[in-house]
XYZ file of C-alpha atoms in Angstrom:
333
model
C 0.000 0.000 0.000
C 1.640 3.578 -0.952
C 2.835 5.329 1.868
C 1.343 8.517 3.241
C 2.232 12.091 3.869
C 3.726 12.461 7.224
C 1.533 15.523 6.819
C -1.757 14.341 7.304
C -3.440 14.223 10.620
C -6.807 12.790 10.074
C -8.440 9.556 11.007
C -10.089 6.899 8.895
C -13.536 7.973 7.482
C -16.421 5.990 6.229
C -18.708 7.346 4.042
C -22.654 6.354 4.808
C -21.639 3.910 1.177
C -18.927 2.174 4.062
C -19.984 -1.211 4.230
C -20.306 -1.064 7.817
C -22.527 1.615 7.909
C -20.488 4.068 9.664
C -21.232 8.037 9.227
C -18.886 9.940 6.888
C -16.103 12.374 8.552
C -15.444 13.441 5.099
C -12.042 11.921 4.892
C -9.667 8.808 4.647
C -7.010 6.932 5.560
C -4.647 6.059 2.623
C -2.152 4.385 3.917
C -0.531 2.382 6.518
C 2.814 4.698 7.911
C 1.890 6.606 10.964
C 0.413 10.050 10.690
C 0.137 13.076 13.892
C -3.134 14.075 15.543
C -3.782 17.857 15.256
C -1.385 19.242 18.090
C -3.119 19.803 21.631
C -6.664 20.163 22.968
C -7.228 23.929 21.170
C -5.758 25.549 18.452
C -2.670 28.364 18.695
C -3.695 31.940 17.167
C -3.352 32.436 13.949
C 0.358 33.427 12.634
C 2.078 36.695 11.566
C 3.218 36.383 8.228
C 6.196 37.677 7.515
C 8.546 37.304 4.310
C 11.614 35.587 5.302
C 14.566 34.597 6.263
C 13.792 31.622 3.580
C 16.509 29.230 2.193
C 17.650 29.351 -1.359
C 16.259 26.511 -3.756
C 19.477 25.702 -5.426
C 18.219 23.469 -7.983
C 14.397 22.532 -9.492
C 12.970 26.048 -9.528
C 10.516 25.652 -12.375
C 7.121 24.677 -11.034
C 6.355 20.934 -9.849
C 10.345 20.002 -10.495
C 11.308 18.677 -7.093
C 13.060 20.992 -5.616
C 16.821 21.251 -4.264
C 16.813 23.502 -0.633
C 19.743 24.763 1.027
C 20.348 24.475 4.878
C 18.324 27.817 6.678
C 20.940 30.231 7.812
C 21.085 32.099 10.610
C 18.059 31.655 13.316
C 14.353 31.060 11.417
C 11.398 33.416 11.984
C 9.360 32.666 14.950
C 6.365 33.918 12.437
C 5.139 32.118 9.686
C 7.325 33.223 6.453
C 5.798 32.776 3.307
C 6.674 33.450 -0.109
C 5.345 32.726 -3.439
C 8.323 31.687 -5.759
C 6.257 31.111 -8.775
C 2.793 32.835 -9.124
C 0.295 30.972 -10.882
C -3.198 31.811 -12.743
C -5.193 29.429 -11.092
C -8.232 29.235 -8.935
C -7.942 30.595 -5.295
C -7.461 28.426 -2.463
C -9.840 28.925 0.135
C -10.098 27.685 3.844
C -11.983 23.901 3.749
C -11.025 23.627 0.158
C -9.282 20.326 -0.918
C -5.651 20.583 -2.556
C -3.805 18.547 -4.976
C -0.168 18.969 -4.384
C 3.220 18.265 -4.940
C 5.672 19.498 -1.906
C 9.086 18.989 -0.351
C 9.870 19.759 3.589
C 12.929 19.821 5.658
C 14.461 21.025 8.603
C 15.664 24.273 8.855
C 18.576 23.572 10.741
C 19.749 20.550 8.872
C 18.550 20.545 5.619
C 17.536 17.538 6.419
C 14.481 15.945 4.166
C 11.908 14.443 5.871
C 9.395 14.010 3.350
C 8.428 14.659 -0.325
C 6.361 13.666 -2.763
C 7.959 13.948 -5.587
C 9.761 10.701 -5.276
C 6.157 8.966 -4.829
C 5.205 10.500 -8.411
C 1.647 10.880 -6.935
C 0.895 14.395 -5.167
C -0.713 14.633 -2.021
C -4.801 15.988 -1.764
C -5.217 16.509 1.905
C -8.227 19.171 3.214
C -6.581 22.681 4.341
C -9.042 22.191 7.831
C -7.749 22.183 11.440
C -6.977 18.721 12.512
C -6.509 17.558 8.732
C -2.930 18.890 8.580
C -0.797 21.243 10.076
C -1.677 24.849 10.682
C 1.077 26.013 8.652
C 0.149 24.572 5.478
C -3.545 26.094 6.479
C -2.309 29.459 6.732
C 0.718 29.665 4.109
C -1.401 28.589 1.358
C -4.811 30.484 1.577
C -5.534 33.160 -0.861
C -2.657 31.351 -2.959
C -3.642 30.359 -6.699
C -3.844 27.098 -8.355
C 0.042 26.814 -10.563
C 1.767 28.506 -7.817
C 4.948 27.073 -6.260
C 4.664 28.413 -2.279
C 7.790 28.365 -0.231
C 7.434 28.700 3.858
C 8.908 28.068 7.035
C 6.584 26.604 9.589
C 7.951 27.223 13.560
C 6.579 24.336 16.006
C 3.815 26.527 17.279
C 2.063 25.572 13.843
C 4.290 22.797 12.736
C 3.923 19.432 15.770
C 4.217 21.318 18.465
C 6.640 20.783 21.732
C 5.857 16.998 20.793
C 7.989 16.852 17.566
C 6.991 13.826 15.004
C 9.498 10.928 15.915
C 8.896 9.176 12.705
C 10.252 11.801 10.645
C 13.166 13.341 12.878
C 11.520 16.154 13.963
C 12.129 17.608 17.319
C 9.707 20.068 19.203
C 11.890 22.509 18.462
C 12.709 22.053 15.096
C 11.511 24.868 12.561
C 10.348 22.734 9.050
C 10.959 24.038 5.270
C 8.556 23.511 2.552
C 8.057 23.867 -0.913
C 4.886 23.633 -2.521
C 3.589 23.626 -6.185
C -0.056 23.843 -6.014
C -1.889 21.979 -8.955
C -5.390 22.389 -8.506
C -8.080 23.013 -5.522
C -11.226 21.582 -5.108
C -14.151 22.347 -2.585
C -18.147 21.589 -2.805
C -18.710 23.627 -5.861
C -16.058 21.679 -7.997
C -17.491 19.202 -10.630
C -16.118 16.800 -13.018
C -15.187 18.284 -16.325
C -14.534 15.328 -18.465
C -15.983 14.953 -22.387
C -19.805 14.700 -22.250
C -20.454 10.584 -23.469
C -23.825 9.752 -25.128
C -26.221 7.941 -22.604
C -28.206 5.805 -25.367
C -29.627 3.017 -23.392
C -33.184 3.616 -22.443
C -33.191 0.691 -19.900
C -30.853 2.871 -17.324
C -31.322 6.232 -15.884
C -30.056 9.196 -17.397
C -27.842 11.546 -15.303
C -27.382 15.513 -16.242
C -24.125 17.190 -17.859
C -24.008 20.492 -15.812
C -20.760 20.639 -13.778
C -21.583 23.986 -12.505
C -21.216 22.443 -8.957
C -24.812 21.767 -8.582
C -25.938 18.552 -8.202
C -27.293 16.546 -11.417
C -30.822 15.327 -12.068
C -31.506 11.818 -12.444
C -34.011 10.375 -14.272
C -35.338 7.043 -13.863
C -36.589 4.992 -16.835
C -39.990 2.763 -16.319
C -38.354 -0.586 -16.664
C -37.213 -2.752 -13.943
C -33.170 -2.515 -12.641
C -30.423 -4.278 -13.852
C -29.460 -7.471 -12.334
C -25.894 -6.704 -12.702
C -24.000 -3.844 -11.650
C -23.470 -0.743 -14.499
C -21.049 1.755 -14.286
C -21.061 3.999 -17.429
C -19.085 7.595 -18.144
C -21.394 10.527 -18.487
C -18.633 12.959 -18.270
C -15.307 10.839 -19.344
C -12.197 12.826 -18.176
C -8.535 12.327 -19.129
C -6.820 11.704 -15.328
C -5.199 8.785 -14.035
C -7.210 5.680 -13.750
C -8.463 4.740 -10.738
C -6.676 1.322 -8.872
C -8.886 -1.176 -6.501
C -6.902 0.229 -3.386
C -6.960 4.085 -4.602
C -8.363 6.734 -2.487
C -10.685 8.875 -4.436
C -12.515 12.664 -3.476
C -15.540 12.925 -4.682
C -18.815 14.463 -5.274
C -22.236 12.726 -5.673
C -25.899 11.923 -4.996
C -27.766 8.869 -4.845
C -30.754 7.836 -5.167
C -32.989 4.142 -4.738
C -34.448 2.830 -7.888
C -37.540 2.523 -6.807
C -39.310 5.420 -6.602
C -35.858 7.550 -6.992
C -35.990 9.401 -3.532
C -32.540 10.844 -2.866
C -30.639 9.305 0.402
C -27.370 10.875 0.090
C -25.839 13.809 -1.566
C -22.616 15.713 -1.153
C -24.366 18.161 -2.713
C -26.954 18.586 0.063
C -24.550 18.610 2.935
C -21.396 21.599 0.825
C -19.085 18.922 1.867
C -16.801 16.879 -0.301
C -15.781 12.929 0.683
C -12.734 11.334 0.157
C -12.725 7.419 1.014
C -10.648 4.311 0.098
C -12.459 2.074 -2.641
C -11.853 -0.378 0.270
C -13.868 0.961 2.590
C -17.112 1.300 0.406
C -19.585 -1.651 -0.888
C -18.548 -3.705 -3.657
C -20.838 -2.055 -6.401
C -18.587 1.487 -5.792
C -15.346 -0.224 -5.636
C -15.995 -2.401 -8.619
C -17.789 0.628 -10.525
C -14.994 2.924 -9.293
C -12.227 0.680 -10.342
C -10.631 1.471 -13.999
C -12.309 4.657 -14.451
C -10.450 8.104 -14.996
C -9.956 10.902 -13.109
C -11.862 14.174 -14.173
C -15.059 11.765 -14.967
C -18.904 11.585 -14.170
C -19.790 8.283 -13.687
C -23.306 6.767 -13.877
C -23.234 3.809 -11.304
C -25.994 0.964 -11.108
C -25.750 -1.071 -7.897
C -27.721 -4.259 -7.416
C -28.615 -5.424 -3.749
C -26.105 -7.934 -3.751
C -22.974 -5.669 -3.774
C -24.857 -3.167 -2.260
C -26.392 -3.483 1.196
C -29.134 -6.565 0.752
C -31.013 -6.730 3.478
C -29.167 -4.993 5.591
C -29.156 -1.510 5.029
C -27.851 1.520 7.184
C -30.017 2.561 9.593
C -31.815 5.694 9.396
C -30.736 5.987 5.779
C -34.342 5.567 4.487
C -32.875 2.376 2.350
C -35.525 -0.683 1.912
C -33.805 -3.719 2.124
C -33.057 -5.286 -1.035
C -32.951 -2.104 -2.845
C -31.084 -1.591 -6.120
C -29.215 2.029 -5.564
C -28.486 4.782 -8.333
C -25.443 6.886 -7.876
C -23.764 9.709 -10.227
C -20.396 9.810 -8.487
C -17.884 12.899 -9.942
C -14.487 11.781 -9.361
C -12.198 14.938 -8.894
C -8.837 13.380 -7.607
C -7.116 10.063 -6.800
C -5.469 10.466 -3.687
């Protein structure tokens, strides 16, 4: 299983798809090195920015090259320095939103790299919230576009705190270096944005094309559902495919067959969900499985990879019910 970001402070989420039933946190684990909690029992002000001292990048400065650092000199800023090395065109990055990124830190004192993900050739999408990653990131990167490479020094107050991260060589006093290139952002009015695909077949429901961020209609057609699972593109995008143990963020609505009254929506509740394909019932992680980043997908799931007669409760499910889903897949994570 790929390793995770050191960065990443959240626990293992279940969407109400889990196939245990749990309630969705909006969030996922992804894989199996430790991670920090969120530092103490309340959060520490916000920062000062400031501008420097930063460290030179001697080597990959063109945006998402991985980047050489040199060792901090002198004593760091007890504020949060932050300064954007390349300034890109992009969407804004809010507070909440979800970012796809590529990043390098180190110690200041050192030089010493603790983690990157350029190496992993997969960037990291992690939530800019409190207790989803460290403060630093939360604050550096706000207001920051989308093709931006973001360099900042984060001091323990709003790096791991007095505790340091023993995994990664930290120490509570250490002050961390990171650069970041920022390739995209993503909160609850994102939407797929993949090629529209004809949906021909008047035996399954018909999903709508908008990707203004709203949700899309579905239509039911007067026939009786599938006996096998369908998963079809109604947007197809051009991303990376997405593997049986991939982590995907997401946005989408469901609805039962029968009768097509909505149980769950993304949509409804401004929140996006990010979840492991093997956390979900079979009919999302087989349906899931193969297709692209970027894409709308139509998804068909009969009781028996769904939840049988055994539904969640409270989820105004009917046992044996076949389930309708238009899932947007925004990111692999």
């Amino acid at each position: 299983m790929r390793r995770r970001s050191l960065l990443i402070a959240v626990p293992a989420g279940l969407v109400t798809l889990a196939a245990c039933g749990d309630e969705d946190s909006g969030s996922s684990s992804t894989g199996d090195s430790a991670t920090p909690e969120a530092s103490g029992t309340s959060a520490p002000p916000p920062p000062k920015i400031v501008d420097g001292p930063l460290p030179a990048i001697t080597a990959g400065t063109k945006f998402d090259e991985k980047p050489t650092v040199a060792k901090g000199s002198g004593e760091p800023s007890k504020d949060l320095a932050v300064k954007t090395v390349v300034a890109g065109g992009g969407k804004a990055i809010a507070e909440n939103d979800f970012v796809s990124a590529n990043y390098l830190g180190q110690i200041w004192e050192s030089a010493k790299v603790f983690d990157n993900s350029y190496d992993r050739k997969t960037p990291l999408v992690i939530q800019l919230a409190q207790g989803s990653i460290i403060d630093g990131w939360r604050y550096a990167l706000a207001g920051k576009k989308t093709g931006s490479r973001v360099q900042f020094s984060v001091p323990p107050t709003w790096g791991y705190g007095e505790q340091g991260n023993e995994q990664a060589g930290i120490k509570g006093s250490d002050t961390l270096v990171f650069v970041v290139d920022v390739q995209d952002t993503f909160n609850a009015k994102s939407s797929a944005k993949g090629k529209e695909v004809p949906q021909d077949d008047a035996a399954l429901p018909k999903v709508g094309t908008n990707t203004d961020g709203k949700a899309p209609s579905i239509e039911l057609p007067k026939a009786d559902a599938p006996k096998k699972l369908v998963a079809e593109y109604v947007l197809e995008g051009d991303g990376a495919e997405v593997g049986a143990e991939d982590s995907v963020l997401v946005q989408y609505k469901g609805v039962v067959w029968d009768g097509g009254k909505e149980f769950d929506s993304t949509y409804g509740r401004k929140q996006l969900t990010s979840f492991s394909l093997q956390q979900v019932v079979k009919g999302w992680s087989q349906g899931l499985t193969g297709k692209k980043v970027g894409s709308r997908v139509l998804i068909v799931i009969p009781p028996d990879l769904g939840y049988g007669d055994s539904p969640p409760e409270g989820s105004g499910i009917e046992k044996d019910s076949t389930l309708v889903f238009s899932v947007d897949i925004l990111a692999k994570m």
